[in-house]
Each structure stands twice: as C-alpha cells, then as structure tokens.
Coordinates of C-alpha atoms and ligand atoms in Angstrom, one line a residue:
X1 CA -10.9 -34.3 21.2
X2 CA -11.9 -37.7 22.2
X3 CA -14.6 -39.2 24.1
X4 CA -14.5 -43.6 24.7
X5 CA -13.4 -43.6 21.1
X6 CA -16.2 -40.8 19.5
X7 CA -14.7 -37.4 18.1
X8 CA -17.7 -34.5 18.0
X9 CA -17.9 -32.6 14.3
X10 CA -18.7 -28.7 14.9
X11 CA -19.5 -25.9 12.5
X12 CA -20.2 -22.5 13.8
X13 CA -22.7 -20.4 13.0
X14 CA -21.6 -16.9 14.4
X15 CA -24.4 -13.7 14.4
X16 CA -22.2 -10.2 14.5
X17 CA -23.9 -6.8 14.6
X18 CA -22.5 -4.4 12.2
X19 CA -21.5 -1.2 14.0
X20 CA -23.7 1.3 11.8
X21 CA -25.3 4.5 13.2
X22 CA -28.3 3.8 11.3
X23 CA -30.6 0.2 11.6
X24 CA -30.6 -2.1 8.4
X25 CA -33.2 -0.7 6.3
X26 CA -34.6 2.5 8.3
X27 CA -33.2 5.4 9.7
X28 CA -34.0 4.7 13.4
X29 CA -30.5 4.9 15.4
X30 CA -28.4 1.5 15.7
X31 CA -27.1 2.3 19.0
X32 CA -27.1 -0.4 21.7
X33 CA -29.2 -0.1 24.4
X34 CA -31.3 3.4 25.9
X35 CA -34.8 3.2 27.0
X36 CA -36.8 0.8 25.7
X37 CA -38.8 0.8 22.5
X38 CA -37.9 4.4 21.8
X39 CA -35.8 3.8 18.9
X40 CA -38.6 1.9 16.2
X41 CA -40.7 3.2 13.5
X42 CA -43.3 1.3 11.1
X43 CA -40.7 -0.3 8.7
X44 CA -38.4 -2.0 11.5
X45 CA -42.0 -3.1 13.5
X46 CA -43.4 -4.1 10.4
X47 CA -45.8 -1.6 9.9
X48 CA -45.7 -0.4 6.8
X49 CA -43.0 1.5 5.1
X50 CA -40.5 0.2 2.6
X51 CA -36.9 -1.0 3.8
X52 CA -34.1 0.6 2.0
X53 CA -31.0 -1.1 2.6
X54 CA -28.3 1.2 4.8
X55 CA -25.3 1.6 2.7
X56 CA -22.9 1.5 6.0
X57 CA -24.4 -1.5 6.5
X58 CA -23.4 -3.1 3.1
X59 CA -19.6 -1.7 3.9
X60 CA -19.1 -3.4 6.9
X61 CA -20.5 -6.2 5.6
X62 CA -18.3 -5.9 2.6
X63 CA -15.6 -5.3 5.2
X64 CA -15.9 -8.6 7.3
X65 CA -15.8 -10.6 4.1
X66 CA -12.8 -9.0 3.4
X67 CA -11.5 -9.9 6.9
X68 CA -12.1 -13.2 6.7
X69 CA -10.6 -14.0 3.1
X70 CA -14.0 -13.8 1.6
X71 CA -15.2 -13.9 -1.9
X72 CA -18.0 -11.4 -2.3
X73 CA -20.7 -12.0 -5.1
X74 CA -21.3 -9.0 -7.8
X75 CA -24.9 -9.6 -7.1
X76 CA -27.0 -10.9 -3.6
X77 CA -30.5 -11.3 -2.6
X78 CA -32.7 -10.4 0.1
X79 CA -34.8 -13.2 1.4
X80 CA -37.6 -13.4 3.9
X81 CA -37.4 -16.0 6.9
X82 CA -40.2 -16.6 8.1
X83 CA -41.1 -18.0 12.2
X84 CA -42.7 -16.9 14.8
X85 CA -41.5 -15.5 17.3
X86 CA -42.7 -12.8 20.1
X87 CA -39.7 -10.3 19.1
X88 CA -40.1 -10.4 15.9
X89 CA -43.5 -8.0 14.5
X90 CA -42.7 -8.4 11.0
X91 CA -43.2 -12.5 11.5
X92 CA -40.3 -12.6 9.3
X93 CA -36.9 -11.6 8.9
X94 CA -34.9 -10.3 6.3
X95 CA -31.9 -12.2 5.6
X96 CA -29.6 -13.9 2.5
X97 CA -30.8 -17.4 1.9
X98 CA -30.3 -18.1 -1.4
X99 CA -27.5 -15.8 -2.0
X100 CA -25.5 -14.7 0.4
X101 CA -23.5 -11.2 0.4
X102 CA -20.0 -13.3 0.4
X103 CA -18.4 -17.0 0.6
X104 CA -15.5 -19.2 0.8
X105 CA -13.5 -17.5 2.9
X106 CA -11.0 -19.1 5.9
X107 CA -9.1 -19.0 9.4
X108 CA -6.0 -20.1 10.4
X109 CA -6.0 -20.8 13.7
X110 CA -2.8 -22.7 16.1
X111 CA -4.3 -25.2 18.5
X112 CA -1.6 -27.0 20.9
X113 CA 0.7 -26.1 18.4
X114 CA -1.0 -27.4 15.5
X115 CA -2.4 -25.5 12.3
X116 CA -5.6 -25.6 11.5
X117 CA -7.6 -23.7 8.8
X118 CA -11.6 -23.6 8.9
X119 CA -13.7 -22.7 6.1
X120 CA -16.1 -19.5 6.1
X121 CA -19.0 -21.3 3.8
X122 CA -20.8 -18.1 3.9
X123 CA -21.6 -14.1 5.2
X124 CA -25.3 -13.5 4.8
X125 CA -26.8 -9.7 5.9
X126 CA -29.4 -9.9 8.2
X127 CA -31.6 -7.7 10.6
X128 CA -31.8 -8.4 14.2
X129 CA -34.7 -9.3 16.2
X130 CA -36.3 -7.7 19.0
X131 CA -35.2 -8.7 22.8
X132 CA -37.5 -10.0 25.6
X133 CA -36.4 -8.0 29.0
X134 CA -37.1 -9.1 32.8
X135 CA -38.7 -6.3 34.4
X136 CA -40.0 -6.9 38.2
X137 CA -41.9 -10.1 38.2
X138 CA -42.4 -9.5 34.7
X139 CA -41.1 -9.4 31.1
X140 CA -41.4 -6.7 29.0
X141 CA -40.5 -7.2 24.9
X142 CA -37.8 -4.1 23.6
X143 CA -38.0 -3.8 19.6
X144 CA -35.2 -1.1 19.5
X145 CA -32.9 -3.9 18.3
X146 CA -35.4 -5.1 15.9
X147 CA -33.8 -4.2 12.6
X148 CA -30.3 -3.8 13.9
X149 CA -27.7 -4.7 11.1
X150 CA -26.2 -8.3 11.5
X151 CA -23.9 -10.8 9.3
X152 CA -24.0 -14.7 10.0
X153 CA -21.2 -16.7 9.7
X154 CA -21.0 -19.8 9.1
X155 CA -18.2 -21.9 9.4
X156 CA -17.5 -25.8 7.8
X157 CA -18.3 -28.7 10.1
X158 CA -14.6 -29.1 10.1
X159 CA -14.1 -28.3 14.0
X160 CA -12.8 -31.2 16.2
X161 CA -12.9 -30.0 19.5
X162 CA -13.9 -27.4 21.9
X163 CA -10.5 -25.9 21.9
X164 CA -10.2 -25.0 18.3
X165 CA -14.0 -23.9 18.1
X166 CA -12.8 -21.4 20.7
X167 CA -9.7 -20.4 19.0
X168 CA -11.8 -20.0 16.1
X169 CA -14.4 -18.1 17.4
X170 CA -11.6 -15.8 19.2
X171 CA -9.8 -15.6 15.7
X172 CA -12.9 -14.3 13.9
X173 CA -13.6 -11.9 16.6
X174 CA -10.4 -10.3 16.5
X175 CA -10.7 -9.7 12.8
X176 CA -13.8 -8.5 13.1
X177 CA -12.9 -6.1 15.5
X178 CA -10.1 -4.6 13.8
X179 CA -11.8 -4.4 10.9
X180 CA -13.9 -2.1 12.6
X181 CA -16.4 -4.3 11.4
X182 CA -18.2 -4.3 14.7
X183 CA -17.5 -4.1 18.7
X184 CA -17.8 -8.0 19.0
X185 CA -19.2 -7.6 22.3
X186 CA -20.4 -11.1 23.5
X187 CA -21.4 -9.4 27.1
X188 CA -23.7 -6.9 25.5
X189 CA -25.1 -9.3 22.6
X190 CA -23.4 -7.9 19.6
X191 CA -21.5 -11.5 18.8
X192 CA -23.1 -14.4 20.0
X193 CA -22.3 -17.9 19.0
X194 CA -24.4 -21.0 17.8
X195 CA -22.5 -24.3 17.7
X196 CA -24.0 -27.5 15.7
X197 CA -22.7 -30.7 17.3
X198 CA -22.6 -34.3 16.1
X199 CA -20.5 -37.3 16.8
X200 CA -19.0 -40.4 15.4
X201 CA -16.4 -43.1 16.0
X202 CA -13.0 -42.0 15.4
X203 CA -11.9 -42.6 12.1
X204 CA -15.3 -42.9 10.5
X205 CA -16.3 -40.3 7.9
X206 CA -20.0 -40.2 8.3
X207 CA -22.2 -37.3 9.7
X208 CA -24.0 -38.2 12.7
X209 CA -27.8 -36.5 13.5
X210 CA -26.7 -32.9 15.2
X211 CA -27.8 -30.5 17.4
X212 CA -28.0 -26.7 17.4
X213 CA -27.0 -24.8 21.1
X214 CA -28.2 -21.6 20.6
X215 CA -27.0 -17.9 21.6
X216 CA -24.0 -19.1 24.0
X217 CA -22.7 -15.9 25.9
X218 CA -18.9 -16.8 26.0
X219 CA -15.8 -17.7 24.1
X220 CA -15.0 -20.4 27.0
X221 CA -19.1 -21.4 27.1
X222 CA -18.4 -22.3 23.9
X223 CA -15.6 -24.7 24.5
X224 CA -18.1 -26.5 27.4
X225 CA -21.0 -26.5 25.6
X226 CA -18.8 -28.8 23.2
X227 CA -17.5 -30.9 25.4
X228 CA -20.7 -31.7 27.6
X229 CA -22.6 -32.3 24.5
X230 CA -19.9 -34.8 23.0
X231 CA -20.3 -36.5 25.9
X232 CA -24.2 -36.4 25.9
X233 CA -24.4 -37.8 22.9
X234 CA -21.7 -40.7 22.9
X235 CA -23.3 -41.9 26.1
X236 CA -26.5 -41.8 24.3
X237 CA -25.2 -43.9 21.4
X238 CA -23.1 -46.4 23.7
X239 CA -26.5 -47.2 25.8
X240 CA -28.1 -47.9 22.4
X241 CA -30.3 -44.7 21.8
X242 CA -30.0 -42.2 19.2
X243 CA -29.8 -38.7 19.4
X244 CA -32.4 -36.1 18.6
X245 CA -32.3 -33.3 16.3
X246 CA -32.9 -30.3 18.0
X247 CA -32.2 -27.0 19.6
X248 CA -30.9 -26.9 22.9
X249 CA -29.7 -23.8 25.2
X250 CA -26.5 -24.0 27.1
X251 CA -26.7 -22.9 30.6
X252 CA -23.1 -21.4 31.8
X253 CA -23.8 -22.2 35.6
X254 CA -24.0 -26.3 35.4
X255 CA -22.1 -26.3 32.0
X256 CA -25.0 -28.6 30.7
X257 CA -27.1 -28.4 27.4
X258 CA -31.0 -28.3 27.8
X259 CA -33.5 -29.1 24.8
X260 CA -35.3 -25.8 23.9
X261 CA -37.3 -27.2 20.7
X262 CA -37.4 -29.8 17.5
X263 CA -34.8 -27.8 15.4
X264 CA -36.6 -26.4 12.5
X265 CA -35.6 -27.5 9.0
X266 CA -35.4 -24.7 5.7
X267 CA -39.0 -26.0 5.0
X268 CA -40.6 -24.5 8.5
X269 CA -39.1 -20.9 7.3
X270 CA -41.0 -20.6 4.4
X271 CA -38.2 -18.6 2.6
X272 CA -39.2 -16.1 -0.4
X273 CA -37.3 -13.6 -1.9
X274 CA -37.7 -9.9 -0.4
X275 CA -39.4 -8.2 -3.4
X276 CA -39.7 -4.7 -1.5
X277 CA -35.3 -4.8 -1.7
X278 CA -33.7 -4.6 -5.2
X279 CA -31.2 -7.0 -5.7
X280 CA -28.0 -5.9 -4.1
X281 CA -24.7 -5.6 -6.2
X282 CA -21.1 -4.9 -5.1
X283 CA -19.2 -3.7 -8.0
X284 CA -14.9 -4.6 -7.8
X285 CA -14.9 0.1 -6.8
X286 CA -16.7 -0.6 -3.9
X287 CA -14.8 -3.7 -2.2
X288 CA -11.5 -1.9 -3.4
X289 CA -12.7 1.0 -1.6
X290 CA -13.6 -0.5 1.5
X291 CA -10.8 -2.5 1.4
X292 CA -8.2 1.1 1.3
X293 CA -10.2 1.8 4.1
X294 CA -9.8 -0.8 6.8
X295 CA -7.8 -0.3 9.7
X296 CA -4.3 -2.3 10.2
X297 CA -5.5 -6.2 10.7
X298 CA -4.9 -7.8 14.3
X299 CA -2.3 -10.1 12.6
X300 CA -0.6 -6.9 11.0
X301 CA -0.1 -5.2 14.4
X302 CA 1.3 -8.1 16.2
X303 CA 3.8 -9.1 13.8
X304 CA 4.6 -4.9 14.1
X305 CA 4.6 -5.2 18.2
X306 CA 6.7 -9.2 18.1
X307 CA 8.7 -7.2 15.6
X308 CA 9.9 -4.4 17.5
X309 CA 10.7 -7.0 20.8
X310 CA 7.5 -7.1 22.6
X311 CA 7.1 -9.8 24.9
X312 CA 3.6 -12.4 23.6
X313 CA 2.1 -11.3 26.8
X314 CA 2.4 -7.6 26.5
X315 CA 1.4 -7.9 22.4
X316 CA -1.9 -9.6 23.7
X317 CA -2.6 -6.8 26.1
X318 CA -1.7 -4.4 24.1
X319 CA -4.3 -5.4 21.0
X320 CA -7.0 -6.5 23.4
X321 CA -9.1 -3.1 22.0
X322 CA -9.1 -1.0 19.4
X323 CA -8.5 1.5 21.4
X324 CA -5.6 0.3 23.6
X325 CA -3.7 -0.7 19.8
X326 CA -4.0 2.8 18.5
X327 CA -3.0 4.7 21.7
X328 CA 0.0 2.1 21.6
X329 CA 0.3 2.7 18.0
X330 CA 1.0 6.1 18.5
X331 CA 3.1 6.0 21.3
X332 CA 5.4 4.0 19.1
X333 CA 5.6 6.8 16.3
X334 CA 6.9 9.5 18.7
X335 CA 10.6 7.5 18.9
X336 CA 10.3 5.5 22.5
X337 CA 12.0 2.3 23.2
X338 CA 9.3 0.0 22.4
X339 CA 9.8 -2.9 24.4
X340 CA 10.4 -0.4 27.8
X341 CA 7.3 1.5 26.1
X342 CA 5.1 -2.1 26.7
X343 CA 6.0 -2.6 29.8
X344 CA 4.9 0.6 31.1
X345 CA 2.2 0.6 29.1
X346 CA 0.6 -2.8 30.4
X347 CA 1.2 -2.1 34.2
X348 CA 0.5 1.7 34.4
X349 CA -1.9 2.8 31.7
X350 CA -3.4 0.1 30.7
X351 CA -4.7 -1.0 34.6
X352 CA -6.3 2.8 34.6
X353 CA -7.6 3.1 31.1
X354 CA -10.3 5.5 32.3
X355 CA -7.4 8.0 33.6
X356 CA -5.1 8.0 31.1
X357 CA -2.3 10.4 30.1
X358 CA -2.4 11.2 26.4
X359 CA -0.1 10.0 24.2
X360 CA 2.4 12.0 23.9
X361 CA 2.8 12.6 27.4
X362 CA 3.3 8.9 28.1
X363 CA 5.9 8.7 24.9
X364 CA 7.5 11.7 27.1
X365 CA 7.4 9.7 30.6
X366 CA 9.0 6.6 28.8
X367 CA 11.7 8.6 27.4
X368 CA 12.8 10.2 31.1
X369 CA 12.7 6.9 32.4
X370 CA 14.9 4.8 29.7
X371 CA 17.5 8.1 29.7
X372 CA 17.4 7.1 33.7
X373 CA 16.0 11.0 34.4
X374 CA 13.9 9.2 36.9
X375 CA 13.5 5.7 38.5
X376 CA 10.6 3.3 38.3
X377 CA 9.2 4.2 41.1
X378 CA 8.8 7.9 40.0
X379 CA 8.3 7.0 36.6
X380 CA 4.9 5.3 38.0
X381 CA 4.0 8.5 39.8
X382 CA 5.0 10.9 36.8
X383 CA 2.4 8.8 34.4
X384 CA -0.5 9.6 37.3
X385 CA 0.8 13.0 37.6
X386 CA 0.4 13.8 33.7
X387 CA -3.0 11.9 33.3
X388 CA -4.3 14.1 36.2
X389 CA -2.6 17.5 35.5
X390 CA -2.7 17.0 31.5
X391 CA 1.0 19.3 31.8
X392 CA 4.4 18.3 30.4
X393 CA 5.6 15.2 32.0
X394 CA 9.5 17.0 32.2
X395 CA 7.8 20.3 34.0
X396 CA 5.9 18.2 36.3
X397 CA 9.1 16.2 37.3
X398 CA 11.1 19.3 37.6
X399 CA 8.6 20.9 39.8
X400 CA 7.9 18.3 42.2
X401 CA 11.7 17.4 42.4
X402 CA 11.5 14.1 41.4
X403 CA 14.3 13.9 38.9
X404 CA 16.7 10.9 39.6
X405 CA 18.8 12.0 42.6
X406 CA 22.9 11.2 41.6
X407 CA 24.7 13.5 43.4
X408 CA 27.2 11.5 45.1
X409 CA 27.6 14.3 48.1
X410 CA 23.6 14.0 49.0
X411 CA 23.3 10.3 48.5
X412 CA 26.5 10.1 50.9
X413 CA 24.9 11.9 53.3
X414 CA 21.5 9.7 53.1
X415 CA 23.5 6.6 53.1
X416 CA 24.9 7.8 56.7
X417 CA 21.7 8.4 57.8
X418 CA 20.8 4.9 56.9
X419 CA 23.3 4.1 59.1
X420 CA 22.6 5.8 62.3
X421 CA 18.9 4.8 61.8
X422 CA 19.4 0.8 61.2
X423 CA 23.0 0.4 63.6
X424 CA 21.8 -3.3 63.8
X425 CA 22.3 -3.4 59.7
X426 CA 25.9 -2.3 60.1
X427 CA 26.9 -4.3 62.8
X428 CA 25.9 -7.4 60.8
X429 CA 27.7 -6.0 57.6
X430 CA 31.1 -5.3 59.8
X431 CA 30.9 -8.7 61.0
X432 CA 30.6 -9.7 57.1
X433 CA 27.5 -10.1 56.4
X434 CA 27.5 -8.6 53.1
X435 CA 23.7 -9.4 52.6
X436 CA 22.8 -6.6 55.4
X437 CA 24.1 -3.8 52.9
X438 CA 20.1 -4.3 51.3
X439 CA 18.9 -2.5 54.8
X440 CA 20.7 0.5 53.9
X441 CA 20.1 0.5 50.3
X442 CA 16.1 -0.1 51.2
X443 CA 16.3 2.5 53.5
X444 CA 17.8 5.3 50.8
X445 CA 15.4 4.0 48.3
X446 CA 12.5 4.7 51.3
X447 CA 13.6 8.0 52.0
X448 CA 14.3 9.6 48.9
X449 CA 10.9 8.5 48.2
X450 CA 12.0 5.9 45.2
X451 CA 14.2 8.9 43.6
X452 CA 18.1 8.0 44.5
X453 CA 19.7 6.4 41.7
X454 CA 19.9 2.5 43.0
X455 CA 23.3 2.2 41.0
X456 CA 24.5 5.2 43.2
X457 CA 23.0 4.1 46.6
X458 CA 24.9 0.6 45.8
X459 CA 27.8 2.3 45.4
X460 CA 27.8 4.6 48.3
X461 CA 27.0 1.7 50.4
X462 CA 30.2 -0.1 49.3
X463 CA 31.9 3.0 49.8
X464 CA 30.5 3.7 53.3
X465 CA 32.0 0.6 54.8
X466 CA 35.3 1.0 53.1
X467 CA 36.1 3.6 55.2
Ligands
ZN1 ZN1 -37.0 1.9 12.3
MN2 MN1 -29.3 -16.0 11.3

C-alpha cells in the first residue's frame, strides 16, 4: 500500500479471551455476559485473596502458541501493570512483561496472490479488565469480566497494508478458533484488535514515530483504520509537521482515527513481578499433551474439504464455525458424495442452522437425492421435514409420497394434461417452436409438486408430439 510515495509499517497487537469456565486466577465463572457484577469475588476486585493461576487457562494458552507455530518457554513470569483506570479495582493488572508464556511463532498469509509470513514476537497471559456499560442517561461499571483469562499477541511491525493486516488478523482468528483456543468473537469483545501505525518513504528502512488505535471492533475496521491513518500521517509529514505519539480510537461510522491520549511508555506502567503467583513452568508432557488434544487445524480441514472436490466457496462456508465443520465432518464419515453433500449443505442447512436435521439424517437425505430417489425440489422439503419431525428421512419420503415419480404411464398422462391446460404451448410447438416444449415440462414439474423425474417429463414431451 502506497500513499504519494509513503508506505505505513503495522504490527498488531491482538487481545483473545481464552474460553475457560473458570476466571484467571479465581473461581468465579468466565462466562460472557449475565447480570452485571454478579460474577466477582475479593481476588478478581482486588480485595484480598491470593490469585492462583487456572490451569485451563495455562492450556489454552499453551494451545494458541501451539497454533500459531510458537515456541513456549519452560519457565514464565507473572508481572504487574500498573494504570489507572475506572475498570480496573486492583490498579493493576496481571500480565507477562518480562517473560512471556511463548514466542517466535508465524502466519502465512496470501494477499493478491502474494505470500506473506508475519512474525508472532510474543503470547503473554493476561486478565481482563472490567467494562464500563451505558445504562439510561448513565453509565454503570460491570467487573464480571475483570479477571477473565486473555493472551496478547503481538505481531512484527512487518505489515504493509490494510489488506494483509486483515488477512492476518482473519488468519490468526481462524487458528484460534479451531484450536478451540477461544470463540474469537469480535462482536461480543472476546478478540479485539490494536494496530500501531507509522509511515515512511518507500524504500527507506527507518521507523517513523507511531500511533496505537485501540480496541477496533472489526476485521474490515481494521483494514480502514490503516488506511485513513496512512493517509493522516503522510499529509501531516508532506505539510511539514510531525506526527504525535499517541493513542487514538477508530470510529467505524466516518472511518476516521480520533486522539484518545499521549500513549504511555513501559515507564508509566510501573511493571514488577507478581510475587503472590509462583513462577509458571510448562514442562515438554504438558505441551505434548495439549498438543494430542487439539482439534483438526482450519488449514487441515480445508485441504480435507478442497480434497474431496468442494468448491472454495462452499469450503469457506463450511469452516466458518466450529460447529458447522464438525456437523460437516460427520456428514462426510457416513459415505455421502461430498461435493453434492456441500451443496446441500450450504443452501439448506446451513441458511437454517437453528433448525437443523441431525447428521445422519441429512447424510440420509443426500444419499436419496444423488441415487435420484427424489428431486431437488423434494430433496429441499425432505431436509425441513427431518429437522422438524427428527424421523427417518426414507419413511418420511415414503409417507408423504414424495419419492421421484418415473412411471412412464402417470407422467404420460400428466404430460396430456399439460396439454389440454396450456393449448397455446402446443400450438406454438406444432408450428415448430421447439422452445414452447418448457411450458409443458414447467407445468409437469408444477403439478407433481417438484417430484416427476425432469429426464422423464423431457422425454414424454418429445414423445407426446411424435404422435
Ligand atoms: Zn473472582
Ligand atoms: Mn495487553
């Protein structure tokens, strides 16, 4: 990305809450949302109590460094950080400064058909801070995340444009996520991105003063918030100024960048070690361990899904959850033909999530529809039918009469009836045009309700006017 000759330099610093049933270092419940402040106790308010560090916590951790090619060190610190801030009680917050949980890791990420790897410099635990809520004319201050599990991220200032920031950001997401490592929910707070921005003249290799936009709420805010602040800042160079280093916010509605604060240096934190945690060590058992137990990477199910003659589009659907992947994932073990499997898949369950049929029943409606037991149309119906009535998808088509109709004697006789009912239609095909068969044919299809076998109703057609 260029802008009248300056190219902005971007490392990411990326904040993911850990999906744990359990906060950081207490035993109050992790999970999102509920009334407010009814999910606290002294240690995450800061009010006495000693933190012990959550052991599911420490997995998933463990489990996104793995994700993201990640060294993780034998032994890490706790650290305090220290600002102020009116949802934070403690006045501090426990975090890795010094030593982080893991390092030197990478992405890959493709970018208008270009490569590009970014560095992960570092993974550092960390416990969330409170939230300030709007409530009426008012704001009211909710500590139930305070203490929530987090990692930070933080990438290399090795990002040259908005567009691979995004891709990178939307790479380290999906890891994440099928690492089970957390929900990666930008919506609801659980990743949310910080981007530093500089710039330079293209082709120089210094570092230019930067600036942090904080807490941006979307994978394409991110891309903007580049972009309008490469642009800030060149115009600010070109007219002679400099730019300042601080903290701005993004706002999504203008797509501009606003200054929030002087951006605080390590100094204003005040960091000291966390003497009420022990240091914390990951023996080579427990990565292994965690490492047996992740789930099958993003990258691994797409190969499996491009593999098997999935169309791009279809694969992307597919592994846009968790969820979605392993209800496809088992579809594909009960011996469907995947690439019919997709299709269904993407334009009649996944559109309807909520009312689903279970898996086997949709492996079951696939299978009747590729053996040509019953048409698309009823094929569509059959998939409602099971998710409502939970029965046999074969039953339910046998009952309701909506095998595929190829008796040649009753799609004769529906063919004539086409023909008394659309006389202008035959008249037209008499006089040879060949196009006015379709009529007929749409008729059948009509009033068989989607169930005549097209193939036969073609056929019968022909036949009809050979007489
Ligand atoms: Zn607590
Ligand atoms: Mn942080």
């Amino acid at each position: 990305m260029e802008y009248k000759g300056y190219e902005p330099i971007v490392g990411l610093e990326l904040h993911v809450e850990l999906k744990t049933e359990l906060k950081a270092f207490c035993t109050c419940s992790a999970e999102f949302g509920g009334e407010i402040n009814t999910k606290c106790c002294p240690v995450c308010l800061g009010k006495g109590g000693v933190p012990v560090f959550n052991t599911e916590a420490h997995e998933r951790g463990i489990a996104a460094a793995l994700a993201l090619g990640c060294k993780v060190a034998e032994t890490s610190y706790f650290d305090r950080k220290h600002y102020v801030s009116r949802d934070l009680p403690k006045g501090y917050q426990i975090t890795q400064y010094y030593t982080p949980l893991a390092q030197n890791g990478s992405v890959t990420v493709c970018v208008n058909g270009e490569e590009k790897t970014v560095a992960v410099e570092r993974i550092q635990l960390e416990e969330d801070a409170g939230r300030i809520v709007r409530r009426g004319d008012g704001e009211v201050i909710d500590f139930n995340r305070c203490g929530i599990p987090l990692i930070e991220i933080i990438t290399a200032p090795c990002i040259r444009s908005g567009d691979e920031a995004e891709a990178v950001v939307e790479e380290i997401r999906r890891r994440l996520l099928f690492a089970g490592v957390s929900d990666c929910k930008m919506n609801e707070g659980s990743l949310r991105c910080d981007v530093n921005v500089s710039v330079r003249p293209v082709g120089s290799d210094a570092f230019g003063a930067r600036c942090e936009i904080k807490n941006i709420g979307s994978v394409d805010g991110v891309g903007r918030a580049i972009a309008h602040e490469t642009e800030r800042q060149t115009e600010l160079l070109l007219q002679g100024g400099t730019v300042a280093v601080e903290t701005r916010r993004f706002d999504e509605k203008s797509g501009t960048t606003v200054r929030m604060r002087d951006k605080e240096t390590a100094a204003d934190y005040g960091y000291v070690r966390e003497r009420d945690l022990p240091p914390l060590v990951t023996d080579g058992e427990t990565v292994e361990r965690v490492r047996l137990a992740m789930p099958a990477s993003y990258a691994v199910r797409e190969k499996l899904l491009l593999t098997a003659g999935v169309s791009e589009q279809n694969t992307s659907v597919i592994l846009s959850s968790v969820e979605s992947a392993d209800y496809f994932g088992r579809v594909m073990e009960q011996d469907v033909p995947v690439p019919g499997a997709a299709n269904l898949f993407v334009s009649e369950v996944y559109p309807s999530w909520d009312s689903r049929p279970d898996e086997e029943a949709f492996a079951q409606c696939v299978k009747l529809f590729a053996s040509g037991e019953v048409t698309v149309v009823s094929v569509r119906e059959l998939i409602k039918l099971s998710a409502e009535t939970g029965g046999s998808p074969r039953a339910i088509a046998e009952k309701r009469g909506m095998l595929t109709i190829r008796d040649e004697e009753v799609i004769a006789s529906l063919v004539r009836e086409a023909a008394e009912a659309c006389t202008g239609a035959v008249e037209d095909v008499r006089r040879g045009k060949d196009a006015a068969k379709k009529v007929l044919v749409g008729y059948v299809m009509r009033h068989s309700r989607g169930r005549a076998d097209p193939a036969s109703v073609n056929k019968a057609v022909d036949r009809y006017f050979e007489k």
